[in-house]
Amino acid sequence: MSIGKVRRLLLHLPVALGGRPLRGKERYRPFFIVGSGRSGTTLLRAMLEAHPDLHIPPENPLESLVRDYRRYSRLPWSVVLRIVLAELEFHATWERWELSLGPLFRELKASPRSARNLAAVLDALYRAHGRVHKPSATRWGDKTPPNTVMLPTLRALFPDLQVVHLVRDGRDVVQSFMRESQAGLTYFAHWWVRTVCIAQAFGAHHPAQYLEVRYEDLARHPNATLQQITSFLGVSPDQRMLRYHELGQKLGDVERYPGLQGVWKPVHRESIGKWRTAFDAHQLAELDRVIGSTLEHLGYGANQSRGVE
């Protein structure tokens, strides 16, 4: 049965207003790497994945899972599980996970009533991936840039979560996006501003759970920046994170996309400031209009988009 047919059938089911809660009494402590796409989040994921205690599966957009769970959570538990897991299995990117959902369904179906909530499902999902692909890991994380806009919901699911916000100069982000997509400069510029604002607003409300890191610092000073991140996450530094490109890691999604192959190179600074030769005067003026104030707020210097140091 196609995912389209499944969804059409679901439209005839009752909406689960006042259904099961998003979470129960269990307390989980995942970490989420957030920020705009093209900000170096894949590089950071590869580095942290080299740490024996940390595991970050391939990207997993969670918005549709949360939506379907909220809509149908009043239904019998086995039906709720089928709906949520079907959302994963029918997603175009699910093959990257290389994980069979049958055993997970049976495990969750037998869970006690107190553990029948979405937080428990997601924790079991990420732990199941870790058991298969990285048994040494003691903590799981997520690196999915679109999940940035869900930070309030993610905290409702996981009150003890930690957030690492990777920020990169928006002009470099936009030029990187435009090499990979047909969408326009203004669209990507607005998206970058949106992700920065949402993540920083989260950090302002929950400073103890939030760490902001610059891509430029990660590229220029990887050892010090990784020590800052591991200290925040409560794990000991590990030199393997600096040798991530030598370890033959299998990340699931990186191998499938030519545009991500650069992550296997040693960390370098060559991608910093590429915007300077990528845009014409009209494009620089449009960037200044859309993201200039945010660049200035972050300390990147909006006037640099007009070629002034």
PDB file of C-alpha atoms in Angstrom:
ATOM      1  CA  MET A   1       0.000   0.000   0.000  1.00  0.00           C
ATOM      2  CA  SER A   2       1.415   3.395  -0.980  1.00  0.00           C
ATOM      3  CA  ILE A   3       1.974   6.125   1.619  1.00  0.00           C
ATOM      4  CA  GLY A   4      -0.567   8.248  -0.271  1.00  0.00           C
ATOM      5  CA  LYS A   5      -3.259   5.591   0.173  1.00  0.00           C
ATOM      6  CA  VAL A   6      -2.369   5.179   3.846  1.00  0.00           C
ATOM      7  CA  ARG A   7      -2.809   8.904   4.392  1.00  0.00           C
ATOM      8  CA  ARG A   8      -6.145   8.977   2.549  1.00  0.00           C
ATOM      9  CA  LEU A   9      -7.405   6.192   4.806  1.00  0.00           C
ATOM     10  CA  LEU A  10      -6.166   8.040   7.881  1.00  0.00           C
ATOM     11  CA  LEU A  11      -8.199  11.092   6.949  1.00  0.00           C
ATOM     12  CA  HIS A  12     -11.332   9.104   7.810  1.00  0.00           C
ATOM     13  CA  LEU A  13     -10.085   8.267  11.299  1.00  0.00           C
ATOM     14  CA  PRO A  14     -10.967  10.467  14.283  1.00  0.00           C
ATOM     15  CA  VAL A  15      -8.578  13.232  15.248  1.00  0.00           C
ATOM     16  CA  ALA A  16      -6.937  12.437  18.576  1.00  0.00           C
ATOM     17  CA  LEU A  17      -7.728  15.601  20.487  1.00  0.00           C
ATOM     18  CA  GLY A  18      -6.720  15.061  24.081  1.00  0.00           C
ATOM     19  CA  GLY A  19      -5.010  11.781  23.178  1.00  0.00           C
ATOM     20  CA  ARG A  20      -1.804  10.354  24.589  1.00  0.00           C
ATOM     21  CA  PRO A  21       0.814  12.840  25.818  1.00  0.00           C
ATOM     22  CA  LEU A  22       4.012  13.474  23.898  1.00  0.00           C
ATOM     23  CA  ARG A  23       6.032  12.115  26.808  1.00  0.00           C
ATOM     24  CA  GLY A  24       5.667  10.236  30.059  1.00  0.00           C
ATOM     25  CA  LYS A  25       7.635  10.265  33.293  1.00  0.00           C
ATOM     26  CA  GLU A  26      10.787   8.868  31.678  1.00  0.00           C
ATOM     27  CA  ARG A  27      13.601  11.404  31.282  1.00  0.00           C
ATOM     28  CA  TYR A  28      15.830  11.213  28.226  1.00  0.00           C
ATOM     29  CA  ARG A  29      18.801  13.439  27.401  1.00  0.00           C
ATOM     30  CA  PRO A  30      19.429  13.477  23.655  1.00  0.00           C
ATOM     31  CA  PHE A  31      21.349  16.235  21.921  1.00  0.00           C
ATOM     32  CA  PHE A  32      20.368  18.015  18.729  1.00  0.00           C
ATOM     33  CA  ILE A  33      22.745  19.672  16.274  1.00  0.00           C
ATOM     34  CA  VAL A  34      20.726  22.470  14.680  1.00  0.00           C
ATOM     35  CA  GLY A  35      21.213  25.359  12.291  1.00  0.00           C
ATOM     36  CA  SER A  36      20.689  26.142   8.656  1.00  0.00           C
ATOM     37  CA  GLY A  37      21.679  23.574   6.080  1.00  0.00           C
ATOM     38  CA  ARG A  38      25.097  24.195   4.490  1.00  0.00           C
ATOM     39  CA  SER A  39      26.431  25.410   7.848  1.00  0.00           C
ATOM     40  CA  GLY A  40      28.849  22.530   8.420  1.00  0.00           C
ATOM     41  CA  THR A  41      26.471  20.336  10.415  1.00  0.00           C
ATOM     42  CA  THR A  42      27.491  17.223   8.443  1.00  0.00           C
ATOM     43  CA  LEU A  43      31.145  17.926   9.247  1.00  0.00           C
ATOM     44  CA  LEU A  44      30.323  18.317  12.932  1.00  0.00           C
ATOM     45  CA  ARG A  45      28.286  15.119  12.847  1.00  0.00           C
ATOM     46  CA  ALA A  46      31.229  13.202  11.342  1.00  0.00           C
ATOM     47  CA  MET A  47      33.542  14.547  14.037  1.00  0.00           C
ATOM     48  CA  LEU A  48      31.215  13.713  16.929  1.00  0.00           C
ATOM     49  CA  GLU A  49      30.367  10.314  15.444  1.00  0.00           C
ATOM     50  CA  ALA A  50      34.082   9.486  15.774  1.00  0.00           C
ATOM     51  CA  HIS A  51      33.647   9.740  19.565  1.00  0.00           C
ATOM     52  CA  PRO A  52      32.994   6.239  20.925  1.00  0.00           C
ATOM     53  CA  ASP A  53      30.274   7.425  23.326  1.00  0.00           C
ATOM     54  CA  LEU A  54      28.184   9.428  20.848  1.00  0.00           C
ATOM     55  CA  HIS A  55      25.933   8.260  18.027  1.00  0.00           C
ATOM     56  CA  ILE A  56      24.157  10.422  15.455  1.00  0.00           C
ATOM     57  CA  PRO A  57      22.120   8.492  12.844  1.00  0.00           C
ATOM     58  CA  PRO A  58      21.347   9.889   9.379  1.00  0.00           C
ATOM     59  CA  GLU A  59      18.984  12.837   9.126  1.00  0.00           C
ATOM     60  CA  ASN A  60      15.423  12.260  10.304  1.00  0.00           C
ATOM     61  CA  PRO A  61      12.878  15.074   9.822  1.00  0.00           C
ATOM     62  CA  LEU A  62      10.548  14.770  12.806  1.00  0.00           C
ATOM     63  CA  GLU A  63       7.777  17.247  11.999  1.00  0.00           C
ATOM     64  CA  SER A  64       5.507  14.753  10.214  1.00  0.00           C
ATOM     65  CA  LEU A  65       5.983  12.152  12.963  1.00  0.00           C
ATOM     66  CA  VAL A  66       4.905  14.609  15.628  1.00  0.00           C
ATOM     67  CA  ARG A  67       1.956  15.751  13.503  1.00  0.00           C
ATOM     68  CA  ASP A  68       0.660  12.225  12.901  1.00  0.00           C
ATOM     69  CA  TYR A  69       1.183  11.197  16.521  1.00  0.00           C
ATOM     70  CA  ARG A  70      -0.783  14.200  17.760  1.00  0.00           C
ATOM     71  CA  ARG A  71      -3.563  13.529  15.285  1.00  0.00           C
ATOM     72  CA  TYR A  72      -4.023   9.831  15.953  1.00  0.00           C
ATOM     73  CA  SER A  73      -2.628   9.174  19.445  1.00  0.00           C
ATOM     74  CA  ARG A  74      -6.086   8.318  20.853  1.00  0.00           C
ATOM     75  CA  LEU A  75      -6.255   5.218  18.651  1.00  0.00           C
ATOM     76  CA  PRO A  76      -5.146   1.790  19.944  1.00  0.00           C
ATOM     77  CA  TRP A  77      -1.434   1.743  20.685  1.00  0.00           C
ATOM     78  CA  SER A  78      -0.574  -0.778  17.976  1.00  0.00           C
ATOM     79  CA  VAL A  79      -2.323   1.431  15.390  1.00  0.00           C
ATOM     80  CA  VAL A  80      -0.494   4.531  16.601  1.00  0.00           C
ATOM     81  CA  LEU A  81       2.805   2.685  16.251  1.00  0.00           C
ATOM     82  CA  ARG A  82       1.968   1.573  12.719  1.00  0.00           C
ATOM     83  CA  ILE A  83       1.104   5.144  11.725  1.00  0.00           C
ATOM     84  CA  VAL A  84       4.272   6.644  13.208  1.00  0.00           C
ATOM     85  CA  LEU A  85       6.601   3.932  11.930  1.00  0.00           C
ATOM     86  CA  ALA A  86       4.960   4.020   8.488  1.00  0.00           C
ATOM     87  CA  GLU A  87       5.779   7.720   8.320  1.00  0.00           C
ATOM     88  CA  LEU A  88       9.419   6.720   8.717  1.00  0.00           C
ATOM     89  CA  GLU A  89       9.445   3.688   6.458  1.00  0.00           C
ATOM     90  CA  PHE A  90       7.705   5.411   3.543  1.00  0.00           C
ATOM     91  CA  HIS A  91       9.908   8.496   3.747  1.00  0.00           C
ATOM     92  CA  ALA A  92      12.207   8.910   0.748  1.00  0.00           C
ATOM     93  CA  THR A  93      15.300   9.047   2.964  1.00  0.00           C
ATOM     94  CA  TRP A  94      14.571   6.083   5.228  1.00  0.00           C
ATOM     95  CA  GLU A  95      16.908   3.684   3.385  1.00  0.00           C
ATOM     96  CA  ARG A  96      19.844   5.671   4.777  1.00  0.00           C
ATOM     97  CA  TRP A  97      19.085   4.317   8.240  1.00  0.00           C
ATOM     98  CA  GLU A  98      19.565   0.663   7.252  1.00  0.00           C
ATOM     99  CA  LEU A  99      17.306  -0.444  10.088  1.00  0.00           C
ATOM    100  CA  SER A 100      14.425  -2.896  10.094  1.00  0.00           C
ATOM    101  CA  LEU A 101      11.407  -1.547  11.942  1.00  0.00           C
ATOM    102  CA  GLY A 102       9.753  -4.916  12.606  1.00  0.00           C
ATOM    103  CA  PRO A 103      11.706  -5.714  15.794  1.00  0.00           C
ATOM    104  CA  LEU A 104      11.217  -2.155  17.020  1.00  0.00           C
ATOM    105  CA  PHE A 105       7.453  -2.384  16.456  1.00  0.00           C
ATOM    106  CA  ARG A 106       7.244  -5.598  18.466  1.00  0.00           C
ATOM    107  CA  GLU A 107       9.348  -4.126  21.274  1.00  0.00           C
ATOM    108  CA  LEU A 108       7.241  -0.974  21.503  1.00  0.00           C
ATOM    109  CA  LYS A 109       3.931  -2.792  21.149  1.00  0.00           C
ATOM    110  CA  ALA A 110       4.722  -4.700  24.350  1.00  0.00           C
ATOM    111  CA  SER A 111       5.737  -1.587  26.300  1.00  0.00           C
ATOM    112  CA  PRO A 112       3.810  -0.782  29.504  1.00  0.00           C
ATOM    113  CA  ARG A 113       1.102   1.873  29.361  1.00  0.00           C
ATOM    114  CA  SER A 114       3.319   4.372  31.160  1.00  0.00           C
ATOM    115  CA  ALA A 115       5.829   4.193  28.296  1.00  0.00           C
ATOM    116  CA  ARG A 116       3.335   4.573  25.452  1.00  0.00           C
ATOM    117  CA  ASN A 117       4.244   8.026  24.224  1.00  0.00           C
ATOM    118  CA  LEU A 118       6.182   9.582  21.366  1.00  0.00           C
ATOM    119  CA  ALA A 119       9.292  10.413  23.386  1.00  0.00           C
ATOM    120  CA  ALA A 120       9.674   6.738  24.282  1.00  0.00           C
ATOM    121  CA  VAL A 121       9.181   5.733  20.631  1.00  0.00           C
ATOM    122  CA  LEU A 122      11.864   8.133  19.413  1.00  0.00           C
ATOM    123  CA  ASP A 123      14.297   7.155  22.156  1.00  0.00           C
ATOM    124  CA  ALA A 124      13.804   3.476  21.279  1.00  0.00           C
ATOM    125  CA  LEU A 125      14.257   4.255  17.569  1.00  0.00           C
ATOM    126  CA  TYR A 126      17.572   6.059  18.001  1.00  0.00           C
ATOM    127  CA  ARG A 127      18.846   3.500  20.506  1.00  0.00           C
ATOM    128  CA  ALA A 128      17.921   0.674  18.111  1.00  0.00           C
ATOM    129  CA  HIS A 129      20.006   2.308  15.394  1.00  0.00           C
ATOM    130  CA  GLY A 130      22.881   2.614  17.825  1.00  0.00           C
ATOM    131  CA  ARG A 131      22.699  -1.058  18.797  1.00  0.00           C
ATOM    132  CA  VAL A 132      23.034  -2.021  15.153  1.00  0.00           C
ATOM    133  CA  HIS A 133      25.525   0.561  13.944  1.00  0.00           C
ATOM    134  CA  LYS A 134      27.462   1.720  17.023  1.00  0.00           C
ATOM    135  CA  PRO A 135      27.089  -0.470  20.115  1.00  0.00           C
ATOM    136  CA  SER A 136      29.703   1.508  22.060  1.00  0.00           C
ATOM    137  CA  ALA A 137      27.552   4.646  22.173  1.00  0.00           C
ATOM    138  CA  THR A 138      25.989   5.731  25.450  1.00  0.00           C
ATOM    139  CA  ARG A 139      24.199   8.817  24.103  1.00  0.00           C
ATOM    140  CA  TRP A 140      22.284   9.504  20.922  1.00  0.00           C
ATOM    141  CA  GLY A 141      21.925  12.722  19.024  1.00  0.00           C
ATOM    142  CA  ASP A 142      20.243  14.073  15.922  1.00  0.00           C
ATOM    143  CA  LYS A 143      21.608  16.228  13.098  1.00  0.00           C
ATOM    144  CA  THR A 144      18.722  17.308  10.876  1.00  0.00           C
ATOM    145  CA  PRO A 145      18.773  21.014   9.934  1.00  0.00           C
ATOM    146  CA  PRO A 146      14.963  21.250   9.306  1.00  0.00           C
ATOM    147  CA  ASN A 147      14.422  20.152  12.916  1.00  0.00           C
ATOM    148  CA  THR A 148      15.750  23.569  13.957  1.00  0.00           C
ATOM    149  CA  VAL A 149      12.296  25.083  13.539  1.00  0.00           C
ATOM    150  CA  MET A 150      10.897  22.436  15.910  1.00  0.00           C
ATOM    151  CA  LEU A 151      13.016  23.283  18.946  1.00  0.00           C
ATOM    152  CA  PRO A 152      10.067  24.175  21.227  1.00  0.00           C
ATOM    153  CA  THR A 153       8.372  20.881  20.292  1.00  0.00           C
ATOM    154  CA  LEU A 154      11.586  18.936  20.764  1.00  0.00           C
ATOM    155  CA  ARG A 155      11.906  20.342  24.270  1.00  0.00           C
ATOM    156  CA  ALA A 156       8.300  19.378  24.981  1.00  0.00           C
ATOM    157  CA  LEU A 157       9.306  15.833  24.007  1.00  0.00           C
ATOM    158  CA  PHE A 158      12.664  15.867  25.775  1.00  0.00           C
ATOM    159  CA  PRO A 159      12.802  18.462  28.579  1.00  0.00           C
ATOM    160  CA  ASP A 160      16.444  17.554  29.302  1.00  0.00           C
ATOM    161  CA  LEU A 161      17.685  17.801  25.719  1.00  0.00           C
ATOM    162  CA  GLN A 162      20.841  19.697  24.773  1.00  0.00           C
ATOM    163  CA  VAL A 163      21.125  21.868  21.674  1.00  0.00           C
ATOM    164  CA  VAL A 164      24.302  22.634  19.733  1.00  0.00           C
ATOM    165  CA  HIS A 165      23.601  25.465  17.300  1.00  0.00           C
ATOM    166  CA  LEU A 166      26.185  25.636  14.510  1.00  0.00           C
ATOM    167  CA  VAL A 167      26.242  29.111  12.957  1.00  0.00           C
ATOM    168  CA  ARG A 168      27.993  29.988   9.695  1.00  0.00           C
ATOM    169  CA  ASP A 169      28.276  33.299   7.854  1.00  0.00           C
ATOM    170  CA  GLY A 170      24.957  33.551   6.028  1.00  0.00           C
ATOM    171  CA  ARG A 171      26.611  34.716   2.818  1.00  0.00           C
ATOM    172  CA  ASP A 172      28.644  31.512   2.635  1.00  0.00           C
ATOM    173  CA  VAL A 173      25.523  29.516   3.467  1.00  0.00           C
ATOM    174  CA  VAL A 174      23.586  31.094   0.617  1.00  0.00           C
ATOM    175  CA  GLN A 175      26.357  30.623  -1.946  1.00  0.00           C
ATOM    176  CA  SER A 176      26.675  26.972  -0.915  1.00  0.00           C
ATOM    177  CA  PHE A 177      22.920  26.420  -1.236  1.00  0.00           C
ATOM    178  CA  MET A 178      22.876  28.026  -4.667  1.00  0.00           C
ATOM    179  CA  ARG A 179      25.494  25.604  -5.968  1.00  0.00           C
ATOM    180  CA  GLU A 180      23.163  22.717  -5.117  1.00  0.00           C
ATOM    181  CA  SER A 181      19.672  24.084  -5.817  1.00  0.00           C
ATOM    182  CA  GLN A 182      17.651  26.130  -8.288  1.00  0.00           C
ATOM    183  CA  ALA A 183      15.837  28.117  -5.598  1.00  0.00           C
ATOM    184  CA  GLY A 184      16.693  31.787  -5.429  1.00  0.00           C
ATOM    185  CA  LEU A 185      19.112  33.751  -3.296  1.00  0.00           C
ATOM    186  CA  THR A 186      16.360  35.548  -1.383  1.00  0.00           C
ATOM    187  CA  TYR A 187      14.690  32.275  -0.377  1.00  0.00           C
ATOM    188  CA  PHE A 188      17.894  30.855   1.126  1.00  0.00           C
ATOM    189  CA  ALA A 189      18.760  34.155   2.794  1.00  0.00           C
ATOM    190  CA  HIS A 190      15.388  34.273   4.556  1.00  0.00           C
ATOM    191  CA  TRP A 191      15.742  30.610   5.600  1.00  0.00           C
ATOM    192  CA  TRP A 192      19.146  31.293   7.158  1.00  0.00           C
ATOM    193  CA  VAL A 193      17.754  34.240   9.128  1.00  0.00           C
ATOM    194  CA  ARG A 194      14.797  32.152  10.289  1.00  0.00           C
ATOM    195  CA  THR A 195      16.942  29.304  11.601  1.00  0.00           C
ATOM    196  CA  VAL A 196      19.318  31.675  13.398  1.00  0.00           C
ATOM    197  CA  CYS A 197      16.446  33.540  15.057  1.00  0.00           C
ATOM    198  CA  ILE A 198      14.602  30.389  16.160  1.00  0.00           C
ATOM    199  CA  ALA A 199      17.723  28.764  17.590  1.00  0.00           C
ATOM    200  CA  GLN A 200      18.866  31.896  19.397  1.00  0.00           C
ATOM    201  CA  ALA A 201      15.392  32.453  20.825  1.00  0.00           C
ATOM    202  CA  PHE A 202      15.536  28.919  22.229  1.00  0.00           C
ATOM    203  CA  GLY A 203      18.951  29.652  23.704  1.00  0.00           C
ATOM    204  CA  ALA A 204      17.706  32.844  25.323  1.00  0.00           C
ATOM    205  CA  HIS A 205      14.925  30.910  27.084  1.00  0.00           C
ATOM    206  CA  HIS A 206      17.015  27.843  27.954  1.00  0.00           C
ATOM    207  CA  PRO A 207      20.652  28.992  28.223  1.00  0.00           C
ATOM    208  CA  ALA A 208      21.823  25.960  30.231  1.00  0.00           C
ATOM    209  CA  GLN A 209      20.668  23.638  27.438  1.00  0.00           C
ATOM    210  CA  TYR A 210      22.110  25.633  24.539  1.00  0.00           C
ATOM    211  CA  LEU A 211      25.579  26.002  23.055  1.00  0.00           C
ATOM    212  CA  GLU A 212      26.281  28.236  20.047  1.00  0.00           C
ATOM    213  CA  VAL A 213      29.307  27.333  17.951  1.00  0.00           C
ATOM    214  CA  ARG A 214      30.706  29.056  14.854  1.00  0.00           C
ATOM    215  CA  TYR A 215      31.581  27.012  11.786  1.00  0.00           C
ATOM    216  CA  GLU A 216      34.547  29.320  11.278  1.00  0.00           C
ATOM    217  CA  ASP A 217      35.876  28.422  14.753  1.00  0.00           C
ATOM    218  CA  LEU A 218      35.390  24.721  14.053  1.00  0.00           C
ATOM    219  CA  ALA A 219      37.400  25.053  10.824  1.00  0.00           C
ATOM    220  CA  ARG A 220      40.153  27.247  12.255  1.00  0.00           C
ATOM    221  CA  HIS A 221      40.430  25.798  15.762  1.00  0.00           C
ATOM    222  CA  PRO A 222      38.902  22.297  15.642  1.00  0.00           C
ATOM    223  CA  ASN A 223      40.538  20.934  18.782  1.00  0.00           C
ATOM    224  CA  ALA A 224      39.457  23.788  21.050  1.00  0.00           C
ATOM    225  CA  THR A 225      35.965  23.912  19.540  1.00  0.00           C
ATOM    226  CA  LEU A 226      35.415  20.168  19.905  1.00  0.00           C
ATOM    227  CA  GLN A 227      36.583  20.329  23.518  1.00  0.00           C
ATOM    228  CA  GLN A 228      34.002  23.043  24.129  1.00  0.00           C
ATOM    229  CA  ILE A 229      31.284  20.836  22.628  1.00  0.00           C
ATOM    230  CA  THR A 230      32.270  17.657  24.477  1.00  0.00           C
ATOM    231  CA  SER A 231      32.427  19.585  27.755  1.00  0.00           C
ATOM    232  CA  PHE A 232      28.900  20.839  27.107  1.00  0.00           C
ATOM    233  CA  LEU A 233      27.723  17.291  26.313  1.00  0.00           C
ATOM    234  CA  GLY A 234      29.413  15.884  29.405  1.00  0.00           C
ATOM    235  CA  VAL A 235      31.778  13.460  27.670  1.00  0.00           C
ATOM    236  CA  SER A 236      35.554  13.360  27.724  1.00  0.00           C
ATOM    237  CA  PRO A 237      37.448  14.730  24.703  1.00  0.00           C
ATOM    238  CA  ASP A 238      38.697  12.077  22.295  1.00  0.00           C
ATOM    239  CA  GLN A 239      41.414  12.650  19.704  1.00  0.00           C
ATOM    240  CA  ARG A 240      39.617  10.382  17.250  1.00  0.00           C
ATOM    241  CA  MET A 241      37.256  13.275  16.587  1.00  0.00           C
ATOM    242  CA  LEU A 242      40.131  15.108  14.889  1.00  0.00           C
ATOM    243  CA  ARG A 243      40.895  12.015  12.789  1.00  0.00           C
ATOM    244  CA  TYR A 244      37.282  11.482  11.715  1.00  0.00           C
ATOM    245  CA  HIS A 245      38.312  11.383   8.046  1.00  0.00           C
ATOM    246  CA  GLU A 246      40.764   8.503   8.631  1.00  0.00           C
ATOM    247  CA  LEU A 247      38.446   6.103  10.456  1.00  0.00           C
ATOM    248  CA  GLY A 248      36.373   4.720   7.579  1.00  0.00           C
ATOM    249  CA  GLN A 249      33.116   5.667   9.252  1.00  0.00           C
ATOM    250  CA  LYS A 250      29.872   4.716   7.555  1.00  0.00           C
ATOM    251  CA  LEU A 251      27.391   7.552   8.002  1.00  0.00           C
ATOM    252  CA  GLY A 252      24.546   6.205   5.866  1.00  0.00           C
ATOM    253  CA  ASP A 253      23.608   9.386   4.039  1.00  0.00           C
ATOM    254  CA  VAL A 254      27.010  10.909   3.232  1.00  0.00           C
ATOM    255  CA  GLU A 255      27.906   7.928   1.052  1.00  0.00           C
ATOM    256  CA  ARG A 256      24.805   8.442  -1.106  1.00  0.00           C
ATOM    257  CA  TYR A 257      25.286  12.101  -2.020  1.00  0.00           C
ATOM    258  CA  PRO A 258      28.224  13.391  -4.108  1.00  0.00           C
ATOM    259  CA  GLY A 259      27.744  16.870  -2.660  1.00  0.00           C
ATOM    260  CA  LEU A 260      28.629  15.610   0.824  1.00  0.00           C
ATOM    261  CA  GLN A 261      31.864  13.836  -0.074  1.00  0.00           C
ATOM    262  CA  GLY A 262      33.951  16.797   1.032  1.00  0.00           C
ATOM    263  CA  VAL A 263      33.278  15.768   4.617  1.00  0.00           C
ATOM    264  CA  TRP A 264      35.908  13.041   4.235  1.00  0.00           C
ATOM    265  CA  LYS A 265      38.674  15.590   3.769  1.00  0.00           C
ATOM    266  CA  PRO A 266      40.638  16.876   6.768  1.00  0.00           C
ATOM    267  CA  VAL A 267      39.015  19.941   8.282  1.00  0.00           C
ATOM    268  CA  HIS A 268      40.119  23.036   6.352  1.00  0.00           C
ATOM    269  CA  ARG A 269      39.458  26.766   6.010  1.00  0.00           C
ATOM    270  CA  GLU A 270      39.009  26.983   2.239  1.00  0.00           C
ATOM    271  CA  SER A 271      35.220  27.291   2.477  1.00  0.00           C
ATOM    272  CA  ILE A 272      35.376  30.401   4.658  1.00  0.00           C
ATOM    273  CA  GLY A 273      34.627  33.574   2.722  1.00  0.00           C
ATOM    274  CA  LYS A 274      33.765  31.985  -0.619  1.00  0.00           C
ATOM    275  CA  TRP A 275      30.896  34.465  -0.908  1.00  0.00           C
ATOM    276  CA  ARG A 276      33.400  37.208  -1.739  1.00  0.00           C
ATOM    277  CA  THR A 277      33.851  35.924  -5.297  1.00  0.00           C
ATOM    278  CA  ALA A 278      30.447  34.250  -5.718  1.00  0.00           C
ATOM    279  CA  PHE A 279      28.071  37.220  -5.965  1.00  0.00           C
ATOM    280  CA  ASP A 280      27.702  40.262  -8.160  1.00  0.00           C
ATOM    281  CA  ALA A 281      26.887  43.738  -6.844  1.00  0.00           C
ATOM    282  CA  HIS A 282      23.126  43.265  -7.186  1.00  0.00           C
ATOM    283  CA  GLN A 283      23.229  39.977  -5.253  1.00  0.00           C
ATOM    284  CA  LEU A 284      25.393  41.506  -2.526  1.00  0.00           C
ATOM    285  CA  ALA A 285      22.902  44.341  -2.143  1.00  0.00           C
ATOM    286  CA  GLU A 286      20.022  41.852  -1.834  1.00  0.00           C
ATOM    287  CA  LEU A 287      21.959  39.853   0.764  1.00  0.00           C
ATOM    288  CA  ASP A 288      22.641  43.007   2.710  1.00  0.00           C
ATOM    289  CA  ARG A 289      18.930  43.837   2.650  1.00  0.00           C
ATOM    290  CA  VAL A 290      17.771  40.424   3.893  1.00  0.00           C
ATOM    291  CA  ILE A 291      20.510  39.277   6.238  1.00  0.00           C
ATOM    292  CA  GLY A 292      22.620  42.361   6.908  1.00  0.00           C
ATOM    293  CA  SER A 293      21.200  43.110  10.364  1.00  0.00           C
ATOM    294  CA  THR A 294      21.483  39.463  11.435  1.00  0.00           C
ATOM    295  CA  LEU A 295      25.097  39.300  10.226  1.00  0.00           C
ATOM    296  CA  GLU A 296      25.863  42.424  12.229  1.00  0.00           C
ATOM    297  CA  HIS A 297      24.121  41.014  15.307  1.00  0.00           C
ATOM    298  CA  LEU A 298      26.276  37.890  15.031  1.00  0.00           C
ATOM    299  CA  GLY A 299      29.454  39.912  14.595  1.00  0.00           C
ATOM    300  CA  TYR A 300      30.152  38.954  11.000  1.00  0.00           C
ATOM    301  CA  GLY A 301      29.939  42.563   9.829  1.00  0.00           C
ATOM    302  CA  ALA A 302      27.164  43.419   7.417  1.00  0.00           C
ATOM    303  CA  ASN A 303      29.318  46.033   5.653  1.00  0.00           C
ATOM    304  CA  GLN A 304      31.618  43.252   4.450  1.00  0.00           C
ATOM    305  CA  SER A 305      28.927  42.262   1.920  1.00  0.00           C
ATOM    306  CA  ARG A 306      29.844  45.515   0.147  1.00  0.00           C
ATOM    307  CA  GLY A 307      33.491  44.497  -0.003  1.00  0.00           C
ATOM    308  CA  VAL A 308      34.681  46.555   2.971  1.00  0.00           C
ATOM    309  CA  GLU A 309      36.827  44.846   5.601  1.00  0.00           C
TER     310      GLU A 309
END
